[in-house]
XYZ file of N, CA and C in Angstrom:
249
model
N 39.529 -10.478 131.103
C 38.167 -10.709 131.557
C 38.212 -11.546 132.835
N 37.314 -11.261 133.717
C 37.224 -11.984 134.977
C 36.414 -13.253 134.796
N 36.726 -14.246 135.577
C 35.930 -15.469 135.530
C 35.796 -15.983 136.949
N 34.646 -16.041 137.580
C 33.410 -15.395 137.130
C 33.423 -13.918 137.464
N 32.594 -13.157 136.819
C 32.509 -11.727 137.076
C 31.853 -10.998 135.934
N 32.018 -9.698 135.916
C 31.392 -8.823 134.930
C 32.435 -7.885 134.361
N 32.220 -7.458 133.144
C 32.986 -6.358 132.575
C 31.994 -5.241 132.336
N 32.177 -4.109 133.018
C 31.319 -2.943 132.837
C 32.028 -2.009 131.873
N 31.512 -1.902 130.679
C 32.119 -1.051 129.657
C 31.403 0.280 129.660
N 32.062 1.306 130.176
C 31.476 2.632 130.201
C 31.762 3.263 128.846
N 30.735 3.513 128.029
C 30.981 4.001 126.672
C 31.575 5.401 126.676
N 32.230 5.786 125.561
C 32.720 7.157 125.465
C 31.568 8.135 125.667
N 31.867 9.260 126.269
C 30.826 10.249 126.541
C 30.383 10.906 125.243
N 29.085 11.000 125.014
C 28.604 11.676 123.815
C 28.790 13.184 123.931
N 28.546 13.873 122.832
C 28.692 15.329 122.807
C 27.676 16.019 123.693
N 27.718 17.313 123.688
C 26.814 18.124 124.505
C 25.363 17.781 124.212
N 24.524 17.951 125.215
C 23.095 17.695 125.057
C 22.656 16.430 125.780
N 23.568 15.499 126.017
C 23.262 14.310 126.799
C 24.124 14.383 128.046
N 23.500 14.612 129.187
C 24.244 14.869 130.413
C 24.321 13.694 131.372
N 23.611 12.613 131.091
C 23.685 11.448 131.948
C 23.200 10.210 131.182
N 23.593 9.049 131.685
C 23.123 7.776 131.145
C 23.161 6.750 132.273
N 22.300 5.744 132.165
C 22.211 4.726 133.211
C 21.967 3.367 132.555
N 22.678 2.363 133.040
C 22.461 0.998 132.585
C 22.362 0.096 133.797
N 21.473 -0.868 133.724
C 21.297 -1.796 134.845
C 20.943 -3.168 134.296
N 21.301 -4.185 135.039
C 20.986 -5.558 134.675
C 20.482 -6.286 135.916
N 19.279 -6.809 135.817
C 18.740 -7.645 136.899
C 19.242 -9.071 136.681
N 19.947 -9.608 137.669
C 20.439 -10.978 137.575
C 19.734 -11.829 138.637
N 19.984 -13.114 138.603
C 19.405 -13.995 139.627
C 19.919 -13.635 141.014
N 21.105 -13.035 141.062
C 21.712 -12.675 142.352
C 21.384 -11.263 142.806
N 20.827 -10.443 141.924
C 20.520 -9.058 142.259
C 20.826 -8.129 141.099
N 20.849 -6.859 141.379
C 20.997 -5.815 140.360
C 22.440 -5.306 140.273
N 22.949 -5.191 139.045
C 24.238 -4.574 138.752
C 23.912 -3.287 137.995
N 24.561 -2.172 138.371
C 24.167 -0.883 137.811
C 25.373 0.030 137.612
N 25.306 0.824 136.553
C 26.336 1.829 136.309
C 25.664 3.073 135.738
N 26.018 4.243 136.290
C 25.435 5.523 135.898
C 26.570 6.514 135.696
N 26.498 7.333 134.661
C 27.434 8.459 134.573
C 26.642 9.744 134.443
N 27.228 10.817 134.957
C 26.579 12.123 134.930
C 27.628 13.207 134.669
N 27.346 14.087 133.726
C 28.211 15.234 133.437
C 27.858 16.340 134.424
N 28.874 16.920 135.067
C 28.675 17.961 136.077
C 29.039 19.337 135.525
N 28.549 20.380 136.168
C 28.819 21.752 135.724
C 30.278 22.158 135.869
N 31.005 21.483 136.763
C 32.416 21.835 136.975
C 33.353 21.127 135.996
N 32.812 20.626 134.891
C 33.549 19.930 133.830
C 34.184 18.630 134.315
N 33.515 17.985 135.248
C 33.890 16.635 135.637
C 32.739 15.708 135.267
N 33.050 14.433 135.223
C 32.050 13.398 135.000
C 32.116 12.466 136.191
N 30.965 12.154 136.764
C 30.895 11.241 137.894
C 30.320 9.917 137.409
N 31.013 8.826 137.719
C 30.566 7.478 137.384
C 30.233 6.777 138.687
N 29.031 6.233 138.781
C 28.615 5.478 139.964
C 28.305 4.054 139.518
N 28.913 3.067 140.167
C 28.670 1.660 139.852
C 28.352 0.897 141.129
N 27.411 -0.030 141.008
C 27.073 -0.928 142.113
C 27.321 -2.355 141.644
N 28.206 -3.042 142.359
C 28.578 -4.417 142.044
C 28.098 -5.295 143.185
N 27.518 -6.431 142.856
C 26.995 -7.339 143.883
C 28.100 -7.879 144.769
N 27.806 -8.023 146.057
C 28.753 -8.614 147.001
C 29.129 -10.015 146.522
N 30.400 -10.340 146.651
C 30.883 -11.653 146.236
C 31.270 -11.721 144.768
N 31.038 -10.630 144.014
C 31.416 -10.585 142.604
C 32.466 -9.503 142.403
N 33.059 -9.497 141.234
C 34.012 -8.457 140.857
C 33.658 -7.993 139.457
N 34.040 -6.768 139.142
C 33.785 -6.209 137.818
C 35.004 -5.415 137.385
N 35.229 -5.359 136.090
C 36.275 -4.539 135.525
C 35.588 -3.388 134.804
N 35.812 -2.168 135.267
C 35.185 -0.976 134.709
C 36.156 -0.305 133.748
N 35.765 -0.185 132.479
C 36.562 0.487 131.456
C 36.021 1.899 131.287
N 36.883 2.904 131.473
C 36.480 4.310 131.445
C 36.849 4.963 130.110
N 36.185 6.076 129.776
C 36.446 6.747 128.501
C 37.886 7.207 128.307
N 38.636 7.411 129.402
C 40.030 7.853 129.265
C 40.976 6.695 128.944
N 40.430 5.488 128.770
C 41.235 4.324 128.421
C 41.697 3.514 129.618
N 41.491 4.008 130.819
C 41.906 3.273 132.010
C 40.851 2.226 132.376
N 41.258 1.271 133.187
C 40.343 0.240 133.683
C 40.560 0.113 135.187
N 39.493 -0.173 135.887
C 39.570 -0.347 137.347
C 38.855 -1.622 137.735
N 39.451 -2.353 138.659
C 38.830 -3.560 139.195
C 37.967 -3.150 140.382
N 36.709 -3.553 140.359
C 35.766 -3.229 141.426
C 35.276 -4.521 142.055
N 35.423 -4.655 143.357
C 34.881 -5.795 144.081
C 33.499 -5.409 144.577
N 32.720 -6.359 145.069
C 31.362 -6.086 145.502
C 31.251 -4.828 146.346
N 30.315 -3.961 145.989
C 30.116 -2.718 146.723
C 29.642 -1.616 145.800
N 29.622 -0.404 146.326
C 29.172 0.765 145.592
C 30.365 1.708 145.403
N 30.522 2.231 144.194
C 31.678 3.054 143.864
C 31.246 4.347 143.196
N 31.971 5.418 143.484
C 31.774 6.687 142.798
C 33.142 7.194 142.371
N 33.302 7.432 141.069
C 34.572 7.837 140.488
C 34.342 9.140 139.743
N 35.188 10.140 139.978
C 35.090 11.412 139.262
C 36.254 11.549 138.303
N 35.946 11.998 137.098
C 36.948 12.197 136.054
C 36.852 13.609 135.526
N 37.960 14.186 135.144
C 37.958 15.488 134.489
C 37.528 15.244 133.037
N 36.554 16.020 132.563
C 36.037 15.862 131.211
C 37.029 16.409 130.180
N 37.146 15.726 129.068
C 38.008 16.154 127.966
C 37.422 17.418 127.336
N 38.138 18.543 127.335
C 37.575 19.786 126.804
C 37.334 19.736 125.297
N 37.888 18.747 124.600
C 37.674 18.606 123.165
C 36.313 18.071 122.816
N 35.555 17.588 123.806
C 34.224 17.006 123.549
C 33.191 18.077 123.440
């Protein structure tokens, strides 16, 4: 865990029928946001916005984690065909 900072836990993707989800938190310093969207090409796009001067650790459904410094990020993942 980062100190200070955020841990963005991207939950496992649900089954068919739910194609996107969005979470946001308004803080005293501004808005932190993470969105995922299932695409027709069997990829999933994750978009996260982290406040400048902060860092976040993003945990993805494939078990990997990425450190994100202040800024906007877009990450594409190949969807698990077993879902």
